[in-house]
């Protein structure tokens, strides 16, 4: 019950419509979250005459107009403001308003941890995803920005680098539909309780700042820096290179493709190098949940049957829930699953090596033939051991009339896009890594 928004037990069938309508409403209102409905067996065996209740839309709290006016005044007076867009902008469907606001007020946009699809990455005002590994984005916020506008983000540990952002004394404004999220980790100068879409609609009625050449040049500089950061550069490896895989995917994926990832060290490559133009195109766990990649992909394909769905999973994560490929087969959800096989739980090994060099424990795996396993689930099974094999395999998977599993053999030494396991040995990692 402590992690749910509401816990309720239905003891009589006649209460089912009322309780279920309320349960769905609460789950979708404010900050979306789980609701637990307990259904006792004896109740389920009873008969009842009931009428269903039409669902009602989730409540959208509207902003205080005076606070929006104060926010606009601060934005127009700032020299280098930045906007951080979080999941709240996605839940409220505020993407069009977010783009219009960024353009009208000449404000660059960062996205919170693993929320890159909240804003089109090719837009000239997009300057990156705020993660601990994205040094240029973190420096931009901590050293250059004179105002941070946060919309729909709790400013959690991953986004803020263990609560180091915004820096002490840095002016910032926070908009969130859930009052409890305002100032949860840092106290804002202006806190606005509002649905993101509602707040932006009101804000767009105000006048933006005059065009400023120096601000435009500053935004262009950081957009270019983000482009460089998200461009793979190949590194020599004894197996297939993750950088080469990402480069091939960037050149091949349709712009509306949906990418899902599992938790693991491999996830840093798609998070850094893939670009997202459409909403609902990147689904990834935000706190190390292993085993999500394949189930995410199956659900995404059922929700968006016309879009290509690609799941990125590690060998360890696939061993947990890869059997959901049987579910994909059952429901005709044809997805492409890429299994990165480095023979172990490499993210855990990275932390072991950093904290306790040479004391690796419990992170080796004895893996099956994943390509053959994919075939056993009725998918097209393919194996890649060298760089030049990936693109032909992926194109074959895209044209298949069924799901496909591509097993990519990778080198465990390459644990992040910027460092090797050997380089990290004995060097405690920064928070959030």
Tab-separated table of C-alpha atoms in Angstrom:
chain	number	residue	atom	x	y	z
A	1	UNK	CA	0.000	0.000	0.000
A	2	UNK	CA	2.859	2.428	0.641
A	3	UNK	CA	3.748	2.580	-3.064
A	4	UNK	CA	0.165	2.778	-4.372
A	5	UNK	CA	-2.049	5.847	-4.762
A	6	UNK	CA	-5.070	3.946	-3.437
A	7	UNK	CA	-5.727	0.464	-2.044
A	8	UNK	CA	-9.292	-0.826	-1.924
A	9	UNK	CA	-11.137	-4.142	-1.596
A	10	UNK	CA	-14.466	-4.773	-3.325
A	11	UNK	CA	-16.712	-6.943	-1.155
A	12	UNK	CA	-19.937	-6.737	-3.200
A	13	UNK	CA	-20.269	-6.997	-7.004
A	14	UNK	CA	-22.565	-3.966	-7.160
A	15	UNK	CA	-19.631	-1.741	-6.188
A	16	UNK	CA	-17.404	-2.845	-9.100
A	17	UNK	CA	-18.378	-0.078	-11.585
A	18	UNK	CA	-18.005	2.735	-9.059
A	19	UNK	CA	-14.723	1.508	-7.609
A	20	UNK	CA	-13.111	0.669	-10.955
A	21	UNK	CA	-14.084	4.033	-12.453
A	22	UNK	CA	-12.532	5.797	-9.476
A	23	UNK	CA	-9.457	3.549	-9.602
A	24	UNK	CA	-8.713	4.406	-13.233
A	25	UNK	CA	-9.348	8.090	-12.538
A	26	UNK	CA	-6.912	8.182	-9.609
A	27	UNK	CA	-4.272	6.223	-11.517
A	28	UNK	CA	-4.285	8.832	-14.301
A	29	UNK	CA	-4.779	12.030	-12.273
A	30	UNK	CA	-1.874	14.204	-11.152
A	31	UNK	CA	1.266	12.124	-11.089
A	32	UNK	CA	0.221	8.782	-12.665
A	33	UNK	CA	0.711	5.826	-10.373
A	34	UNK	CA	-0.509	2.361	-9.365
A	35	UNK	CA	-3.846	1.629	-7.731
A	36	UNK	CA	-4.462	-1.720	-6.021
A	37	UNK	CA	-7.948	-3.249	-6.254
A	38	UNK	CA	-8.416	-6.434	-4.225
A	39	UNK	CA	-11.081	-8.858	-5.498
A	40	UNK	CA	-11.967	-11.597	-2.965
A	41	UNK	CA	-12.757	-14.971	-4.513
A	42	UNK	CA	-16.196	-15.280	-2.893
A	43	UNK	CA	-17.208	-11.906	-4.347
A	44	UNK	CA	-16.070	-12.960	-7.819
A	45	UNK	CA	-18.366	-15.994	-7.661
A	46	UNK	CA	-21.502	-13.910	-6.969
A	47	UNK	CA	-24.013	-12.670	-9.549
A	48	UNK	CA	-25.194	-9.081	-9.822
A	49	UNK	CA	-27.089	-6.755	-12.162
A	50	UNK	CA	-24.885	-3.745	-12.738
A	51	UNK	CA	-24.593	-0.827	-15.128
A	52	UNK	CA	-21.187	0.403	-16.192
A	53	UNK	CA	-20.234	3.996	-15.444
A	54	UNK	CA	-18.667	6.054	-18.208
A	55	UNK	CA	-15.087	6.995	-17.309
A	56	UNK	CA	-14.361	10.636	-16.696
A	57	UNK	CA	-11.197	12.369	-17.853
A	58	UNK	CA	-8.331	12.950	-15.433
A	59	UNK	CA	-8.378	16.282	-13.644
A	60	UNK	CA	-6.061	18.949	-15.048
A	61	UNK	CA	-5.138	21.481	-12.360
A	62	UNK	CA	-4.957	24.983	-13.824
A	63	UNK	CA	-2.200	27.438	-12.884
A	64	UNK	CA	-2.471	30.641	-10.886
A	65	UNK	CA	-2.354	33.338	-13.627
A	66	UNK	CA	-0.321	35.666	-11.399
A	67	UNK	CA	2.377	33.037	-10.940
A	68	UNK	CA	2.505	32.421	-14.701
A	69	UNK	CA	2.887	36.174	-15.204
A	70	UNK	CA	5.759	36.222	-12.709
A	71	UNK	CA	7.403	33.293	-14.514
A	72	UNK	CA	7.168	35.068	-17.875
A	73	UNK	CA	8.712	38.203	-16.400
A	74	UNK	CA	11.652	36.214	-15.062
A	75	UNK	CA	12.162	34.386	-18.372
A	76	UNK	CA	12.082	37.607	-20.392
A	77	UNK	CA	14.558	39.251	-18.019
A	78	UNK	CA	17.008	36.323	-18.026
A	79	UNK	CA	20.025	36.258	-20.328
A	80	UNK	CA	20.556	32.495	-20.434
A	81	UNK	CA	17.427	30.651	-19.304
A	82	UNK	CA	16.998	26.914	-19.863
A	83	UNK	CA	13.880	24.747	-19.715
A	84	UNK	CA	13.940	21.215	-18.313
A	85	UNK	CA	11.060	19.075	-19.607
A	86	UNK	CA	10.149	15.984	-17.607
A	87	UNK	CA	7.613	13.182	-17.765
A	88	UNK	CA	4.800	15.510	-16.720
A	89	UNK	CA	4.916	17.157	-20.140
A	90	UNK	CA	4.434	13.730	-21.716
A	91	UNK	CA	1.603	12.596	-19.439
A	92	UNK	CA	-0.337	15.786	-20.182
A	93	UNK	CA	0.253	15.672	-23.950
A	94	UNK	CA	1.966	19.061	-23.829
A	95	UNK	CA	4.498	18.492	-26.611
A	96	UNK	CA	2.978	20.955	-29.144
A	97	UNK	CA	2.722	23.669	-26.487
A	98	UNK	CA	6.253	22.915	-25.296
A	99	UNK	CA	7.637	23.424	-28.805
A	100	UNK	CA	5.644	26.646	-29.271
A	101	UNK	CA	6.782	27.955	-25.884
A	102	UNK	CA	10.440	27.206	-26.594
A	103	UNK	CA	10.244	29.024	-29.919
A	104	UNK	CA	8.232	32.020	-28.720
A	105	UNK	CA	10.378	32.663	-25.653
A	106	UNK	CA	13.709	31.711	-27.269
A	107	UNK	CA	14.499	29.208	-24.534
A	108	UNK	CA	16.557	26.029	-25.088
A	109	UNK	CA	15.170	22.701	-23.899
A	110	UNK	CA	16.802	19.910	-21.936
A	111	UNK	CA	14.935	16.713	-21.125
A	112	UNK	CA	15.080	14.884	-17.808
A	113	UNK	CA	16.666	11.467	-17.389
A	114	UNK	CA	15.477	9.063	-20.128
A	115	UNK	CA	12.785	11.457	-21.368
A	116	UNK	CA	14.464	12.400	-24.657
A	117	UNK	CA	11.238	11.918	-26.608
A	118	UNK	CA	9.571	14.754	-24.684
A	119	UNK	CA	10.990	17.175	-27.293
A	120	UNK	CA	12.082	16.579	-30.921
A	121	UNK	CA	15.848	16.022	-30.826
A	122	UNK	CA	16.478	17.628	-34.224
A	123	UNK	CA	14.850	20.893	-33.153
A	124	UNK	CA	17.438	23.722	-33.035
A	125	UNK	CA	16.379	24.512	-29.452
A	126	UNK	CA	17.082	20.982	-28.182
A	127	UNK	CA	20.326	20.924	-26.210
A	128	UNK	CA	20.400	17.473	-24.630
A	129	UNK	CA	19.290	15.010	-22.003
A	130	UNK	CA	20.229	15.769	-18.416
A	131	UNK	CA	22.102	12.656	-17.278
A	132	UNK	CA	25.223	12.275	-15.186
A	133	UNK	CA	27.233	11.200	-18.244
A	134	UNK	CA	26.209	14.230	-20.330
A	135	UNK	CA	28.887	16.595	-19.063
A	136	UNK	CA	28.177	19.477	-21.429
A	137	UNK	CA	24.497	19.559	-20.423
A	138	UNK	CA	25.345	19.450	-16.725
A	139	UNK	CA	27.922	22.215	-17.100
A	140	UNK	CA	25.413	24.308	-19.014
A	141	UNK	CA	22.918	24.143	-16.149
A	142	UNK	CA	25.393	24.456	-13.282
A	143	UNK	CA	27.728	27.124	-14.677
A	144	UNK	CA	25.929	29.104	-17.402
A	145	UNK	CA	22.159	29.201	-16.913
A	146	UNK	CA	20.848	32.184	-14.948
A	147	UNK	CA	17.342	30.691	-14.737
A	148	UNK	CA	16.117	27.082	-14.828
A	149	UNK	CA	12.454	26.441	-15.655
A	150	UNK	CA	11.427	22.905	-14.654
A	151	UNK	CA	8.174	21.555	-16.100
A	152	UNK	CA	6.889	18.142	-15.067
A	153	UNK	CA	10.006	16.806	-13.333
A	154	UNK	CA	10.510	15.819	-9.695
A	155	UNK	CA	14.238	16.554	-10.075
A	156	UNK	CA	15.166	13.062	-8.963
A	157	UNK	CA	18.622	11.672	-8.224
A	158	UNK	CA	19.402	10.634	-11.795
A	159	UNK	CA	18.353	13.900	-13.434
A	160	UNK	CA	20.120	16.109	-10.892
A	161	UNK	CA	23.290	14.064	-10.352
A	162	UNK	CA	22.404	13.281	-6.727
A	163	UNK	CA	20.629	16.593	-6.201
A	164	UNK	CA	23.504	18.815	-7.301
A	165	UNK	CA	21.236	20.709	-9.712
A	166	UNK	CA	19.970	23.365	-9.631
A	167	UNK	CA	23.006	24.680	-7.788
A	168	UNK	CA	22.480	26.420	-4.415
A	169	UNK	CA	21.111	29.905	-4.960
A	170	UNK	CA	20.424	29.362	-8.661
A	171	UNK	CA	17.067	30.893	-9.648
A	172	UNK	CA	14.596	28.259	-10.746
A	173	UNK	CA	10.893	27.806	-11.362
A	174	UNK	CA	9.045	24.509	-10.978
A	175	UNK	CA	5.702	23.534	-12.514
A	176	UNK	CA	4.127	20.216	-11.539
A	177	UNK	CA	0.627	18.767	-11.404
A	178	UNK	CA	1.366	17.185	-8.022
A	179	UNK	CA	1.827	19.703	-5.219
A	180	UNK	CA	4.007	17.226	-3.314
A	181	UNK	CA	6.617	17.346	-6.095
A	182	UNK	CA	7.085	21.113	-5.801
A	183	UNK	CA	10.262	21.705	-3.811
A	184	UNK	CA	10.612	18.009	-2.983
A	185	UNK	CA	14.380	18.103	-3.482
A	186	UNK	CA	15.181	21.796	-4.121
A	187	UNK	CA	13.182	24.863	-3.167
A	188	UNK	CA	12.073	26.861	-6.233
A	189	UNK	CA	11.795	30.635	-6.373
A	190	UNK	CA	8.392	30.171	-7.987
A	191	UNK	CA	6.353	26.981	-7.548
A	192	UNK	CA	3.300	26.492	-9.745
A	193	UNK	CA	0.867	23.628	-9.163
A	194	UNK	CA	-0.517	22.915	-12.608
A	195	UNK	CA	-0.842	20.394	-15.362
A	196	UNK	CA	1.983	21.059	-17.833
A	197	UNK	CA	-0.297	21.553	-20.827
A	198	UNK	CA	-2.607	23.917	-18.933
A	199	UNK	CA	0.329	25.994	-17.689
A	200	UNK	CA	1.887	26.298	-21.133
A	201	UNK	CA	-1.417	27.281	-22.753
A	202	UNK	CA	-1.743	30.177	-20.301
A	203	UNK	CA	1.933	31.120	-20.661
A	204	UNK	CA	1.674	31.271	-24.454
A	205	UNK	CA	-0.835	34.117	-24.150
A	206	UNK	CA	1.974	36.360	-22.902
A	207	UNK	CA	4.471	38.331	-24.946
A	208	UNK	CA	7.900	36.786	-25.455
A	209	UNK	CA	11.254	38.601	-25.261
A	210	UNK	CA	12.728	40.555	-28.120
A	211	UNK	CA	14.984	38.541	-30.448
A	212	UNK	CA	18.471	38.364	-28.980
A	213	UNK	CA	21.415	37.474	-31.220
A	214	UNK	CA	23.705	36.526	-28.350
A	215	UNK	CA	21.100	34.142	-26.896
A	216	UNK	CA	20.480	32.643	-30.337
A	217	UNK	CA	24.219	32.043	-30.768
A	218	UNK	CA	24.408	30.507	-27.285
A	219	UNK	CA	21.550	28.104	-28.062
A	220	UNK	CA	23.105	27.165	-31.418
A	221	UNK	CA	26.435	26.464	-29.702
A	222	UNK	CA	24.868	24.009	-27.275
A	223	UNK	CA	22.669	22.370	-29.915
A	224	UNK	CA	25.862	21.698	-31.885
A	225	UNK	CA	27.532	20.334	-28.736
A	226	UNK	CA	24.629	17.926	-28.264
A	227	UNK	CA	24.977	16.774	-31.881
A	228	UNK	CA	28.659	16.010	-31.297
A	229	UNK	CA	27.868	14.190	-28.059
A	230	UNK	CA	25.297	11.978	-29.816
A	231	UNK	CA	27.554	11.073	-32.755
A	232	UNK	CA	29.176	7.624	-32.304
A	233	UNK	CA	32.927	7.320	-32.821
A	234	UNK	CA	34.121	3.757	-33.297
A	235	UNK	CA	36.520	2.064	-30.881
A	236	UNK	CA	38.513	-1.094	-31.625
A	237	UNK	CA	37.009	-4.171	-30.006
A	238	UNK	CA	37.426	-7.931	-30.184
A	239	UNK	CA	33.695	-8.360	-30.864
A	240	UNK	CA	30.968	-6.200	-32.420
A	241	UNK	CA	31.250	-2.510	-31.567
A	242	UNK	CA	28.321	-0.856	-29.795
A	243	UNK	CA	29.222	2.416	-31.514
A	244	UNK	CA	28.933	0.788	-34.933
A	245	UNK	CA	25.577	-0.739	-34.008
A	246	UNK	CA	24.261	2.676	-32.938
A	247	UNK	CA	25.562	4.354	-36.097
A	248	UNK	CA	23.836	1.742	-38.262
A	249	UNK	CA	20.592	2.110	-36.312
A	250	UNK	CA	20.635	5.907	-36.595
A	251	UNK	CA	21.020	5.589	-40.360
A	252	UNK	CA	18.296	2.953	-40.726
A	253	UNK	CA	15.509	3.425	-38.182
A	254	UNK	CA	12.378	5.234	-39.389
A	255	UNK	CA	11.761	8.480	-37.523
A	256	UNK	CA	8.654	7.122	-35.786
A	257	UNK	CA	10.294	3.897	-34.559
A	258	UNK	CA	9.778	3.001	-30.908
A	259	UNK	CA	12.868	2.085	-28.888
A	260	UNK	CA	12.587	0.180	-25.624
A	261	UNK	CA	15.514	-0.676	-23.389
A	262	UNK	CA	16.201	-2.839	-20.406
A	263	UNK	CA	18.470	-1.853	-17.527
A	264	UNK	CA	22.184	-2.539	-17.875
A	265	UNK	CA	25.445	-1.032	-19.063
A	266	UNK	CA	24.482	-1.542	-22.740
A	267	UNK	CA	21.613	0.934	-22.237
A	268	UNK	CA	24.015	3.875	-22.126
A	269	UNK	CA	24.645	3.534	-25.878
A	270	UNK	CA	21.049	3.908	-27.138
A	271	UNK	CA	20.420	6.526	-24.462
A	272	UNK	CA	23.336	8.623	-25.695
A	273	UNK	CA	23.398	8.045	-29.445
A	274	UNK	CA	19.855	7.415	-30.684
A	275	UNK	CA	17.670	10.408	-31.522
A	276	UNK	CA	13.931	10.694	-31.017
A	277	UNK	CA	11.628	12.849	-33.115
A	278	UNK	CA	8.167	11.527	-32.278
A	279	UNK	CA	6.328	11.300	-28.952
A	280	UNK	CA	6.103	7.896	-27.287
A	281	UNK	CA	9.234	6.693	-29.061
A	282	UNK	CA	11.567	5.905	-26.116
A	283	UNK	CA	10.533	3.648	-23.237
A	284	UNK	CA	13.175	2.834	-20.649
A	285	UNK	CA	13.350	2.100	-16.910
A	286	UNK	CA	14.623	5.018	-14.848
A	287	UNK	CA	15.931	3.172	-11.800
A	288	UNK	CA	17.659	-0.050	-12.798
A	289	UNK	CA	14.576	-2.257	-13.376
A	290	UNK	CA	15.933	-5.325	-15.179
A	291	UNK	CA	13.679	-7.425	-17.391
A	292	UNK	CA	11.559	-4.607	-18.826
A	293	UNK	CA	12.860	-4.383	-22.405
A	294	UNK	CA	10.925	-7.202	-24.087
A	295	UNK	CA	7.623	-6.663	-22.191
A	296	UNK	CA	7.830	-2.932	-22.991
A	297	UNK	CA	8.293	-3.772	-26.665
A	298	UNK	CA	5.355	-6.180	-26.821
A	299	UNK	CA	3.059	-3.629	-25.162
A	300	UNK	CA	4.314	-0.831	-27.431
A	301	UNK	CA	3.663	-2.891	-30.560
A	302	UNK	CA	0.144	-3.751	-29.444
A	303	UNK	CA	-0.518	-0.055	-28.770
A	304	UNK	CA	1.133	1.123	-32.021
A	305	UNK	CA	0.877	-1.766	-34.511
A	306	UNK	CA	1.931	0.371	-37.496
A	307	UNK	CA	5.230	1.481	-35.939
A	308	UNK	CA	8.525	-0.418	-35.884
A	309	UNK	CA	9.414	-1.456	-32.336
A	310	UNK	CA	12.981	-2.361	-31.352
A	311	UNK	CA	13.878	-3.731	-27.913
A	312	UNK	CA	17.443	-3.359	-26.615
A	313	UNK	CA	18.247	-5.843	-23.851
A	314	UNK	CA	21.293	-7.274	-22.161
A	315	UNK	CA	21.887	-10.981	-21.803
A	316	UNK	CA	21.025	-10.886	-18.095
A	317	UNK	CA	17.801	-8.960	-18.603
A	318	UNK	CA	16.683	-11.208	-21.447
A	319	UNK	CA	17.159	-14.281	-19.251
A	320	UNK	CA	14.633	-12.751	-16.829
A	321	UNK	CA	11.718	-11.994	-19.172
A	322	UNK	CA	12.746	-12.997	-22.691
A	323	UNK	CA	10.024	-15.626	-22.618
A	324	UNK	CA	7.579	-12.797	-23.328
A	325	UNK	CA	8.531	-13.420	-26.955
A	326	UNK	CA	5.946	-16.186	-26.646
A	327	UNK	CA	3.389	-13.499	-25.784
A	328	UNK	CA	4.487	-11.511	-28.829
A	329	UNK	CA	3.945	-14.599	-30.975
A	330	UNK	CA	0.552	-15.284	-29.419
A	331	UNK	CA	-0.774	-11.788	-30.138
A	332	UNK	CA	0.988	-11.155	-33.437
A	333	UNK	CA	3.134	-8.365	-32.005
A	334	UNK	CA	6.134	-8.540	-34.321
A	335	UNK	CA	9.062	-6.799	-32.639
A	336	UNK	CA	12.814	-6.771	-33.165
A	337	UNK	CA	14.804	-7.704	-30.067
A	338	UNK	CA	18.532	-6.965	-29.932
A	339	UNK	CA	20.304	-8.967	-27.215
A	340	UNK	CA	23.741	-7.618	-26.301
A	341	UNK	CA	25.697	-10.641	-25.120
A	342	UNK	CA	28.788	-9.824	-23.047
A	343	UNK	CA	28.568	-12.929	-20.848
A	344	UNK	CA	27.608	-11.196	-17.634
A	345	UNK	CA	25.939	-8.541	-15.507
A	346	UNK	CA	28.359	-5.874	-16.656
A	347	UNK	CA	26.815	-2.876	-14.923
A	348	UNK	CA	27.109	-4.656	-11.564
A	349	UNK	CA	30.630	-5.769	-12.432
A	350	UNK	CA	31.533	-2.153	-13.212
A	351	UNK	CA	30.554	-1.064	-9.700
A	352	UNK	CA	32.391	-4.015	-8.154
A	353	UNK	CA	35.556	-3.190	-10.083
A	354	UNK	CA	35.326	0.502	-9.224
A	355	UNK	CA	34.832	-0.058	-5.496
A	356	UNK	CA	36.670	-3.357	-4.978
A	357	UNK	CA	39.209	-3.910	-7.791
A	358	UNK	CA	39.753	-7.561	-8.661
A	359	UNK	CA	36.933	-8.794	-6.416
A	360	UNK	CA	34.367	-9.711	-9.038
A	361	UNK	CA	31.567	-11.864	-7.636
A	362	UNK	CA	28.363	-13.338	-9.066
A	363	UNK	CA	28.401	-11.430	-12.343
A	364	UNK	CA	29.417	-14.103	-14.871
A	365	UNK	CA	26.741	-15.781	-16.983
A	366	UNK	CA	26.718	-19.047	-18.916
A	367	UNK	CA	24.422	-18.075	-21.751
A	368	UNK	CA	22.313	-20.102	-24.165
A	369	UNK	CA	22.454	-19.536	-27.907
A	370	UNK	CA	20.098	-16.538	-27.946
A	371	UNK	CA	19.615	-16.617	-31.720
A	372	UNK	CA	18.524	-20.260	-31.498
A	373	UNK	CA	16.304	-19.402	-28.539
A	374	UNK	CA	14.637	-16.692	-30.622
A	375	UNK	CA	13.971	-19.243	-33.339
A	376	UNK	CA	12.416	-21.546	-30.754
A	377	UNK	CA	9.942	-18.764	-29.946
A	378	UNK	CA	8.981	-18.535	-33.614
A	379	UNK	CA	11.124	-15.490	-34.360
A	380	UNK	CA	13.849	-14.999	-36.946
A	381	UNK	CA	17.070	-15.734	-35.043
A	382	UNK	CA	20.282	-13.994	-36.135
A	383	UNK	CA	23.769	-13.708	-34.635
A	384	UNK	CA	26.283	-10.872	-35.089
A	385	UNK	CA	29.933	-11.253	-34.094
A	386	UNK	CA	31.581	-8.529	-36.221
A	387	UNK	CA	30.719	-4.931	-37.097
A	388	UNK	CA	29.969	-5.533	-40.751
A	389	UNK	CA	27.382	-8.205	-39.910
A	390	UNK	CA	24.955	-6.006	-37.999
A	391	UNK	CA	23.404	-3.839	-40.717
A	392	UNK	CA	22.547	-6.772	-43.044
A	393	UNK	CA	21.066	-8.632	-40.072
A	394	UNK	CA	18.979	-5.651	-39.010
A	395	UNK	CA	17.661	-5.058	-42.530
A	396	UNK	CA	16.703	-8.733	-42.709
A	397	UNK	CA	14.863	-8.379	-39.396
A	398	UNK	CA	12.997	-5.288	-40.623
A	399	UNK	CA	11.614	-7.115	-43.643
A	400	UNK	CA	10.718	-10.334	-41.817
A	401	UNK	CA	7.069	-11.331	-41.532
A	402	UNK	CA	7.538	-12.225	-37.869
A	403	UNK	CA	9.450	-11.102	-34.818
A	404	UNK	CA	13.230	-11.206	-34.933
A	405	UNK	CA	15.981	-11.646	-32.360
A	406	UNK	CA	19.484	-10.397	-33.151
A	407	UNK	CA	22.173	-11.622	-30.770
A	408	UNK	CA	25.073	-9.150	-30.832
A	409	UNK	CA	28.283	-10.446	-29.279
A	410	UNK	CA	29.927	-7.537	-27.424
A	411	UNK	CA	33.099	-7.062	-25.386
A	412	UNK	CA	32.568	-6.864	-21.605
A	413	UNK	CA	35.585	-4.532	-21.358
A	414	UNK	CA	33.570	-1.725	-22.983
A	415	UNK	CA	31.270	-0.912	-20.095
A	416	UNK	CA	30.361	2.704	-21.004
A	417	UNK	CA	30.646	4.809	-24.176
A	418	UNK	CA	33.472	6.791	-22.590
A	419	UNK	CA	35.440	4.317	-20.455
A	420	UNK	CA	36.542	0.696	-20.242
A	421	UNK	CA	36.268	-1.618	-17.273
A	422	UNK	CA	40.043	-1.479	-16.789
A	423	UNK	CA	40.031	2.325	-16.802
A	424	UNK	CA	37.358	2.432	-14.089
A	425	UNK	CA	39.111	-0.054	-11.796
A	426	UNK	CA	39.603	1.439	-8.347
A	427	UNK	CA	37.887	4.712	-9.237
A	428	UNK	CA	34.621	5.148	-7.299
A	429	UNK	CA	31.832	6.238	-9.629
A	430	UNK	CA	29.970	9.505	-9.333
A	431	UNK	CA	26.421	9.423	-8.040
A	432	UNK	CA	23.856	8.481	-10.635
A	433	UNK	CA	26.263	6.379	-12.740
